[in-house]
Coordinates of C-alpha atoms in Angstrom, one line a residue:
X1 CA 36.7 9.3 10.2
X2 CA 33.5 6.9 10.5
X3 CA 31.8 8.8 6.9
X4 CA 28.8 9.4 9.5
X5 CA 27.8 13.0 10.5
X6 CA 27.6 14.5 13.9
X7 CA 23.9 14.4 14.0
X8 CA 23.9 10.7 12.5
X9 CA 26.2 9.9 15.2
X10 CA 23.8 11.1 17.3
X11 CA 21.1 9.2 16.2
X12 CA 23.1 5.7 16.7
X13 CA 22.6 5.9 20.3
X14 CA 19.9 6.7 21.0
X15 CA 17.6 3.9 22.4
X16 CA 15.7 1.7 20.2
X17 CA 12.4 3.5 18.6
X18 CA 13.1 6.6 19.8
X19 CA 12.4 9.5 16.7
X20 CA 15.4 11.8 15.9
X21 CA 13.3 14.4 16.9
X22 CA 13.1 13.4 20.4
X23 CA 16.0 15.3 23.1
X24 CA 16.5 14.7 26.5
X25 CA 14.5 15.9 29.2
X26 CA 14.5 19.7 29.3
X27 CA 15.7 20.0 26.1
X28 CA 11.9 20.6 24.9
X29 CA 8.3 20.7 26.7
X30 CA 7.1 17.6 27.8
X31 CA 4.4 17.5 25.9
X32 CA 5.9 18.0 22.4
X33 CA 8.2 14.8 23.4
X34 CA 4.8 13.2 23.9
X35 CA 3.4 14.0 21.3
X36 CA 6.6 13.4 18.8
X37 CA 6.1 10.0 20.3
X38 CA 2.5 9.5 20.1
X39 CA 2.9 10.9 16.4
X40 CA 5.3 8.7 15.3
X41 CA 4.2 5.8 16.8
X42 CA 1.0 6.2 14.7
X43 CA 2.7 7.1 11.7
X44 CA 4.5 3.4 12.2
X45 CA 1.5 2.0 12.7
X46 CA -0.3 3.5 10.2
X47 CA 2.5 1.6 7.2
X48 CA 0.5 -1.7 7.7
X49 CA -3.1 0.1 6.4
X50 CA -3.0 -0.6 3.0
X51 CA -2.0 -4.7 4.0
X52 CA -4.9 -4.7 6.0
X53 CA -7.4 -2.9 3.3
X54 CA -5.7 -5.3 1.3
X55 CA -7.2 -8.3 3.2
X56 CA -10.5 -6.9 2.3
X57 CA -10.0 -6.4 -1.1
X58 CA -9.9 -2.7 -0.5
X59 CA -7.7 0.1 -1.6
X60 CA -6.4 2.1 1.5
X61 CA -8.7 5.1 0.3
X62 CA -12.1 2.9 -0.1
X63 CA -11.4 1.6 3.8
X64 CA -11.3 5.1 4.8
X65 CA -14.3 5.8 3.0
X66 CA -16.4 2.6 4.4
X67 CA -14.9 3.9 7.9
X68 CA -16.0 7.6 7.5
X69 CA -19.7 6.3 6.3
X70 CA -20.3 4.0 9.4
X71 CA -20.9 7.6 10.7
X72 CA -24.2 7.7 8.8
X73 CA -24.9 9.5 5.2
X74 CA -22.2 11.6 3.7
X75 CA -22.7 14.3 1.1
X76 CA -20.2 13.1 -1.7
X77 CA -18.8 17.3 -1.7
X78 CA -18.0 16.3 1.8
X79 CA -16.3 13.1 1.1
X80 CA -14.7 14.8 -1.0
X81 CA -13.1 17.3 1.4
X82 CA -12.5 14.5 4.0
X83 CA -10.1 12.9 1.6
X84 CA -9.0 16.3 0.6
X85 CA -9.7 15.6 -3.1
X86 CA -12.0 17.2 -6.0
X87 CA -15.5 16.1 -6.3
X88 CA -14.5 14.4 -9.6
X89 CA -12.4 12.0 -8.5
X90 CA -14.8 10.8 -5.4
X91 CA -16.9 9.8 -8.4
X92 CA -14.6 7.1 -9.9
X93 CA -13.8 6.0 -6.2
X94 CA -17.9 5.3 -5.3
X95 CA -18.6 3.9 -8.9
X96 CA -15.7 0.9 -7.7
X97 CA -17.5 0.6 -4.1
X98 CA -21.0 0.8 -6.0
X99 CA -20.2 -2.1 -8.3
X100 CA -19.2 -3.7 -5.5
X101 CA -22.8 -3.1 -3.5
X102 CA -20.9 -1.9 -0.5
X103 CA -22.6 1.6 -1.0
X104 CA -25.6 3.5 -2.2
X105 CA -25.5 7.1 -4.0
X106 CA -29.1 8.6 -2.6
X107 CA -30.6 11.6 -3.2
X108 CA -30.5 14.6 0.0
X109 CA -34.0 14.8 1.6
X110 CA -33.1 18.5 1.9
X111 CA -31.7 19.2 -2.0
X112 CA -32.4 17.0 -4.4
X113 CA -28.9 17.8 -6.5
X114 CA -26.5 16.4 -3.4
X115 CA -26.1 13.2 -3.6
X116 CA -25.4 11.6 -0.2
X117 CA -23.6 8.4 0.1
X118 CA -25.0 5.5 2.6
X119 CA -23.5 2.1 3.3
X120 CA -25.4 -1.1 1.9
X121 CA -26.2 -3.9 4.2
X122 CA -23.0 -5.7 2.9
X123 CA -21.0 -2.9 3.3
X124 CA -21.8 -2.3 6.8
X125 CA -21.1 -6.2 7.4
X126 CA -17.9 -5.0 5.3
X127 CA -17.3 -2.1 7.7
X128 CA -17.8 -4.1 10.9
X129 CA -14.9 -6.6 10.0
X130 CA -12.5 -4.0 8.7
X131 CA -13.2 -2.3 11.8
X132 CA -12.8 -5.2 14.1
X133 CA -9.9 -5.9 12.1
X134 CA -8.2 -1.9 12.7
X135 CA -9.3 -2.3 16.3
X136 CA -7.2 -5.4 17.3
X137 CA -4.1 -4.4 19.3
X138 CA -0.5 -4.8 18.1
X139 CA 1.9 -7.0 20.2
X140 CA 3.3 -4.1 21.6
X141 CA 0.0 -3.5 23.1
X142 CA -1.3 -6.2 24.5
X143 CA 2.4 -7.2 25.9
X144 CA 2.2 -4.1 28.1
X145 CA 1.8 -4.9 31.6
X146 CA -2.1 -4.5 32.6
X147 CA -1.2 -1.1 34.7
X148 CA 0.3 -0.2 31.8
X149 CA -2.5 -0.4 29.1
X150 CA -4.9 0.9 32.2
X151 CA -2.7 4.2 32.4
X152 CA -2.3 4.4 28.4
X153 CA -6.0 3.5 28.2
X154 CA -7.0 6.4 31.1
X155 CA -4.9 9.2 29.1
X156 CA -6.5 8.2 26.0
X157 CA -9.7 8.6 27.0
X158 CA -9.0 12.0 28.8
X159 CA -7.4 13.1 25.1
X160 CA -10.4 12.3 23.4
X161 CA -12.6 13.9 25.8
X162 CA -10.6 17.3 25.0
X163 CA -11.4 16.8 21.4

């Protein structure tokens, strides 16, 4: 007896990055075995975030926030439902970017009480590197053949288009 389970066993061979939930053709749609991939090669990718808000002096929550606000102003209640959080806790989080001068609380044109968030001018040049910095392709990318990243590249787009 190996001390490994049936399913563990099964695990063991099957090729190199390929999630557990993933079976052999047939075995589910096509499109949920797409999408187990997609999903878990995101989730993989996703591990390095806080390293990279790191290099910024960020916290992985503050990067997403200076992400979100390149969108334009954001009511703070509505930051706080993007990060699915209370209001009060938003506070602490955009008193630390604040001090920081990488955003501005404003008062809403519309109601005075909402404060809407905005980015500074250094926390849009902020913004702009993170981004560049989130945008660059990992090796497994930009190793592709060129077809390859065309056709990965071309279903993207179409996703998106759906969304």
């Amino acid at each position: 007896m190996s001390g490994y389970s049936d399913s563990h066993s099964e695990q063991a061979v099957r090729p190199s990055g390929v999630p557990s939930g993933v079976t052999e053709v047939g075995e589910e749609g096509l499109a949920q075995q797409a999408w187990t991939l997609l999903f878990s090669l995101l989730h993989t990718h996703m591990r390095n975030f806080p390293a990279l808000a790191a290099e910024f002096e960020l916290s992985p929550v503050q990067a997403h926030v200076l992400r979100q606000l390149g969108e334009g102003a954001l009511a703070m209640s509505t930051l706080a439902n993007y990060l699915s959080c209370d209001a009060s806790n938003v506070t602490g989080l955009v008193d630390r970017l604040e001090a920081r001068g990488l955003v501005e609380r404003r008062s809403s044109e519309q109601d005075r009480r909402v404060k809407m968030l905005v980015l500074t001018e250094a926390g849009a040049e902020l913004r702009g590197r993170l981004m560049a910095r989130m945008f660059e392709p990992p090796p497994f990318v930009t190793e592709m053949p060129e077809e390859d990243q065309v056709a990965l590249r071309d279903i993207m787009r179409r996703a998106l288009k759906t969304q």
